[in-house]
């Protein structure tokens, strides 16, 4: 989408409309994922009730595994779809094209998940089992993802060579994975410390 | 191939003369992971007051923003 929705392809005015439709659709897709996660959380919680310390421990474990994955310390399989948004969608009228790409990519789970931080978000959102929180978290996800695409496609005005820009983005991937891994390690530690703290307080009450 | 994965240090030869980011070695990455996780565990234990929602919700929103930006690297 970064190579498709650019000011050079659509012109400055239409590009803004394409990006606006794309961003709104992406947020809508993310919110639909939030709705599904909330429903899963409610369903699971009716079967297995959990307390906050358990939720923090599970979140910590997922973040730790994700950190090992993103830092390339172990070859752990992380669940992700292999589906890609079809390039045939470019043949549709541009409002429909932008909406379909935005919604499909915005769900976050239909296409490949590049880094494990999103797995941690999905698990934490399920563990909250709270509708406003699920929608709020996924709203942030969809909005930041759309914002990143908008900024990057705007950069075409500075770097007109599409191949060079795509290469630059792809070469930053290891650095992004490294940063994601460190962030996940920190979050895993905080959640684990929090879980320990909660258990310690429960024990000290007795 | 190094232990545990595909992250080999870049060199000028294997990228055709173009730049590529070189990351810390396998051992250093393990060390960084251990230090960050241990420090954060100590910090989380010391600072958290037993309420799950406030810190974990904040961290989840933060991770959602990180994931959103990282989504740019999804094909």
Coordinates of C-alpha atoms in Angstrom, one line a residue:
Chain A
X1 CA 0.0 0.0 0.0
X2 CA 3.0 2.3 0.6
X3 CA 3.8 2.0 -3.1
X4 CA 0.2 2.4 -4.2
X5 CA -1.2 5.3 -2.3
X6 CA 1.3 8.0 -3.1
X7 CA 0.9 11.6 -4.1
X8 CA 2.8 10.8 -7.4
X9 CA 0.3 8.1 -8.4
X10 CA -2.9 9.9 -7.4
X11 CA -2.0 13.6 -7.3
X12 CA -1.8 15.5 -4.1
X13 CA -5.5 16.1 -3.7
X14 CA -6.8 12.7 -4.5
X15 CA -4.0 11.1 -2.5
X16 CA -5.3 12.8 0.6
X17 CA -8.8 11.3 0.0
X18 CA -7.3 7.8 -0.8
X19 CA -5.2 7.9 2.5
X20 CA -8.3 9.2 4.4
X21 CA -10.4 6.3 3.2
X22 CA -7.6 3.9 3.8
X23 CA -7.0 5.2 7.3
X24 CA -10.6 5.1 8.3
X25 CA -11.0 1.6 6.8
X26 CA -7.9 0.4 8.6
X27 CA -9.3 1.7 11.9
X28 CA -12.6 0.0 11.2
X29 CA -10.7 -3.3 10.5
X30 CA -8.8 -2.9 13.7
X31 CA -12.0 -2.2 15.7
X32 CA -13.6 -5.3 14.2
X33 CA -10.6 -7.3 15.5
X34 CA -11.1 -5.7 18.9
X35 CA -14.7 -6.8 18.9
X36 CA -13.7 -10.4 18.1
X37 CA -11.0 -10.4 20.8
X38 CA -13.5 -9.1 23.4
X39 CA -16.0 -11.8 22.4
X40 CA -13.2 -14.5 22.7
X41 CA -12.2 -13.1 26.1
X42 CA -15.7 -13.2 27.4
X43 CA -16.2 -16.7 26.1
X44 CA -13.0 -18.0 27.6
X45 CA -13.6 -16.2 30.9
X46 CA -17.0 -17.9 31.4
X47 CA -15.1 -21.2 31.1
X48 CA -11.9 -20.4 33.0
X49 CA -12.0 -17.4 35.4
X50 CA -8.6 -15.8 36.1
X51 CA -7.3 -13.2 38.4
X52 CA -5.0 -10.3 37.6
X53 CA -1.8 -12.0 38.7
X54 CA -2.5 -14.9 36.3
X55 CA -3.3 -12.5 33.5
X56 CA -0.1 -10.7 34.1
X57 CA 1.9 -13.9 34.2
X58 CA 0.3 -15.1 30.9
X59 CA 1.0 -11.7 29.3
X60 CA 4.6 -11.8 30.6
X61 CA 5.1 -15.3 29.1
X62 CA 3.8 -14.3 25.7
X63 CA 6.0 -11.2 25.8
X64 CA 9.1 -13.2 26.8
X65 CA 8.5 -15.7 24.0
X66 CA 7.9 -12.8 21.6
X67 CA 11.1 -11.1 22.7
X68 CA 13.1 -14.3 22.0
X69 CA 11.5 -14.5 18.6
X70 CA 12.1 -10.9 17.6
X71 CA 15.7 -10.9 18.9
X72 CA 16.2 -14.1 16.8
X73 CA 17.5 -15.9 19.9
X74 CA 15.4 -19.0 19.2
X75 CA 13.4 -20.2 16.2
X76 CA 10.0 -20.2 17.8
X77 CA 7.0 -20.5 15.5
X78 CA 4.5 -17.7 16.0
X79 CA 1.0 -18.1 14.6
X80 CA 0.4 -15.8 11.6
X81 CA -1.5 -15.9 8.4
X82 CA 0.4 -16.2 5.1
X83 CA -2.3 -14.5 3.1
X84 CA -1.5 -11.3 1.3
X85 CA -4.0 -8.7 0.1
X86 CA -4.4 -9.4 -3.6
X87 CA -3.0 -7.0 -6.1
X88 CA -6.1 -7.5 -8.2
X89 CA -7.9 -5.1 -5.9
X90 CA -6.0 -2.3 -7.5
X91 CA -8.4 -2.7 -10.5
X92 CA -11.4 -1.5 -8.5
X93 CA -12.4 2.1 -8.3
X94 CA -10.0 3.9 -6.0
X95 CA -12.4 4.5 -3.1
X96 CA -13.3 0.8 -3.0
X97 CA -9.7 -0.2 -3.5
X98 CA -8.6 2.0 -0.6
X99 CA -11.4 0.7 1.7
X100 CA -10.7 -2.9 0.9
X101 CA -7.0 -2.7 1.4
X102 CA -7.5 -0.6 4.5
X103 CA -9.9 -3.0 6.1
X104 CA -8.1 -6.1 5.2
X105 CA -4.7 -4.9 6.4
X106 CA -6.2 -3.1 9.4
X107 CA -7.6 -6.2 11.0
X108 CA -4.0 -7.1 11.7
X109 CA -4.6 -10.9 11.8
X110 CA -5.5 -11.6 8.1
X111 CA -2.0 -10.8 6.8
X112 CA 1.4 -11.7 8.1
X113 CA 2.3 -10.4 11.5
X114 CA 5.9 -9.1 11.2
X115 CA 6.8 -8.8 14.9
X116 CA 5.6 -10.5 18.0
X117 CA 4.5 -7.3 19.8
X118 CA 1.1 -7.7 18.1
X119 CA 0.7 -11.2 19.5
X120 CA 1.2 -9.8 23.0
X121 CA -1.4 -7.1 22.2
X122 CA -3.9 -9.8 21.1
X123 CA -3.4 -11.9 24.2
X124 CA -3.6 -9.0 26.6
X125 CA -6.8 -7.8 24.9
X126 CA -8.4 -11.2 25.2
X127 CA -7.3 -11.3 28.9
X128 CA -8.9 -7.9 29.6
X129 CA -12.3 -9.2 28.3
X130 CA -13.4 -5.6 28.4
X131 CA -15.1 -4.0 25.4
X132 CA -14.0 -0.4 25.8
X133 CA -10.4 -1.5 26.4
X134 CA -10.4 -3.9 23.5
X135 CA -11.8 -1.2 21.1
X136 CA -9.4 1.4 22.6
X137 CA -6.3 -0.7 22.1
X138 CA -7.2 -1.7 18.6
X139 CA -8.1 1.9 17.8
X140 CA -4.5 2.9 18.7
X141 CA -3.2 0.0 16.6
X142 CA -5.2 0.9 13.5
X143 CA -4.5 4.6 13.8
X144 CA -0.8 4.3 14.2
X145 CA -0.6 1.8 11.4
X146 CA -2.5 4.1 9.1
X147 CA -0.4 7.0 10.2
X148 CA 2.8 5.1 9.4
X149 CA 1.6 4.4 5.9
X150 CA 0.6 8.0 5.3
X151 CA 3.9 9.4 6.5
X152 CA 5.9 6.8 4.4
X153 CA 3.9 7.5 1.2
X154 CA 4.2 11.2 1.8
X155 CA 8.0 10.7 1.8
X156 CA 7.8 9.8 -1.8
X157 CA 8.0 13.6 -2.4
X158 CA 11.5 13.4 -0.9
X159 CA 12.7 10.0 -2.1
X160 CA 11.1 9.6 -5.6
X161 CA 12.9 6.3 -6.3
X162 CA 10.3 3.7 -5.3
X163 CA 12.9 0.8 -5.3
X164 CA 15.2 2.8 -3.1
X165 CA 12.5 3.6 -0.7
X166 CA 11.3 0.0 -0.5
X167 CA 14.9 -1.2 0.0
X168 CA 15.4 1.3 2.8
X169 CA 12.2 0.1 4.6
X170 CA 13.2 -3.5 4.2
X171 CA 16.7 -3.0 5.5
X172 CA 15.4 -1.4 8.6
X173 CA 13.4 -4.6 9.4
X174 CA 16.2 -6.2 11.5
X175 CA 16.5 -3.0 13.6
X176 CA 12.8 -2.9 14.1
X177 CA 12.8 -6.5 15.2
X178 CA 15.6 -5.8 17.6
X179 CA 13.8 -2.8 19.1
X180 CA 10.6 -4.8 19.3
X181 CA 12.5 -7.6 21.1
X182 CA 13.9 -5.3 23.7
X183 CA 10.6 -3.6 24.3
X184 CA 8.9 -7.0 24.7
X185 CA 11.6 -8.1 27.1
X186 CA 11.0 -5.0 29.2
X187 CA 7.2 -5.5 29.2
X188 CA 7.6 -9.2 30.0
X189 CA 9.8 -8.3 33.0
X190 CA 7.3 -5.6 34.2
X191 CA 4.4 -8.0 33.9
X192 CA 6.3 -10.8 35.7
X193 CA 7.3 -8.4 38.5
X194 CA 3.7 -7.3 38.7
X195 CA 2.5 -10.9 38.9
X196 CA 5.1 -11.7 41.7
X197 CA 4.1 -8.5 43.5
X198 CA 0.4 -9.4 43.4
X199 CA 1.1 -13.0 44.7
X200 CA 3.4 -11.6 47.4
X201 CA 0.7 -9.2 48.6
X202 CA -1.9 -11.9 48.6
X203 CA 0.4 -14.2 50.7
X204 CA 1.4 -11.4 53.1
X205 CA -2.3 -10.7 53.7
X206 CA -2.6 -14.1 55.3
Chain B
X1 CA 24.5 -19.9 10.1
X2 CA 24.6 -18.9 13.7
X3 CA 22.8 -20.7 16.5
X4 CA 19.2 -19.9 16.7
X5 CA 18.5 -18.1 13.6
X6 CA 19.0 -16.1 10.5
X7 CA 20.4 -12.9 11.9
X8 CA 23.9 -13.0 10.5
X9 CA 26.1 -9.9 10.8
X10 CA 26.0 -7.9 7.6
X11 CA 29.1 -7.3 5.5
X12 CA 29.7 -5.3 2.4
X13 CA 30.1 -8.4 0.4
X14 CA 26.7 -10.0 1.1
X15 CA 24.6 -7.0 0.3
X16 CA 26.2 -6.1 -3.0
X17 CA 28.0 -3.0 -1.7
X18 CA 24.9 -1.4 -0.2
X19 CA 24.4 -0.5 3.4
X20 CA 22.8 -2.9 5.9
X21 CA 22.3 -2.6 9.6
X22 CA 24.5 -4.8 11.7
X23 CA 23.1 -6.0 15.0
X24 CA 24.8 -7.3 18.1
X25 CA 26.1 -10.9 18.2
X26 CA 24.0 -13.9 19.4
X27 CA 25.6 -13.8 22.8
X28 CA 25.2 -10.1 23.3
X29 CA 21.6 -10.3 22.3
X30 CA 21.1 -13.0 25.0
X31 CA 22.9 -10.7 27.5
X32 CA 20.7 -7.7 26.6
X33 CA 17.6 -9.8 26.9
X34 CA 18.6 -11.1 30.3
X35 CA 19.6 -7.6 31.6
X36 CA 16.4 -5.9 30.3
X37 CA 14.1 -8.6 31.5
X38 CA 15.7 -8.9 35.0
X39 CA 15.7 -5.1 35.5
X40 CA 12.1 -4.8 34.4
X41 CA 11.1 -7.6 36.7
X42 CA 12.7 -5.9 39.7
X43 CA 11.1 -2.6 38.6
X44 CA 7.7 -4.2 38.1
X45 CA 7.9 -5.9 41.5
X46 CA 9.0 -2.7 43.3
X47 CA 6.6 -0.3 41.7
X48 CA 3.4 -2.2 41.1
X49 CA 0.7 -1.9 43.8
X50 CA -1.2 -5.1 43.1
X51 CA -3.8 -3.6 40.7
X52 CA -3.5 -5.3 37.3
X53 CA -5.2 -2.8 35.1
X54 CA -3.3 0.4 35.4
X55 CA 0.2 -0.7 34.4
X56 CA -0.8 -3.5 32.1
X57 CA -3.4 -1.5 30.3
X58 CA -0.8 1.3 29.7
X59 CA 1.7 -1.2 28.5
X60 CA -0.8 -2.8 26.1
X61 CA -1.7 0.6 24.6
X62 CA 2.0 1.2 24.2
X63 CA 2.5 -2.2 22.5
X64 CA -0.4 -1.5 20.3
X65 CA 1.2 1.7 19.1
X66 CA 4.5 -0.1 18.5
X67 CA 2.7 -2.9 16.6
X68 CA 0.9 -0.3 14.5
X69 CA 4.1 1.3 13.4
X70 CA 5.8 -2.1 12.9
X71 CA 2.9 -3.1 10.7
X72 CA 4.6 -1.1 7.9
X73 CA 6.9 -4.1 7.6
X74 CA 4.1 -6.5 6.9
X75 CA 3.9 -7.3 3.2

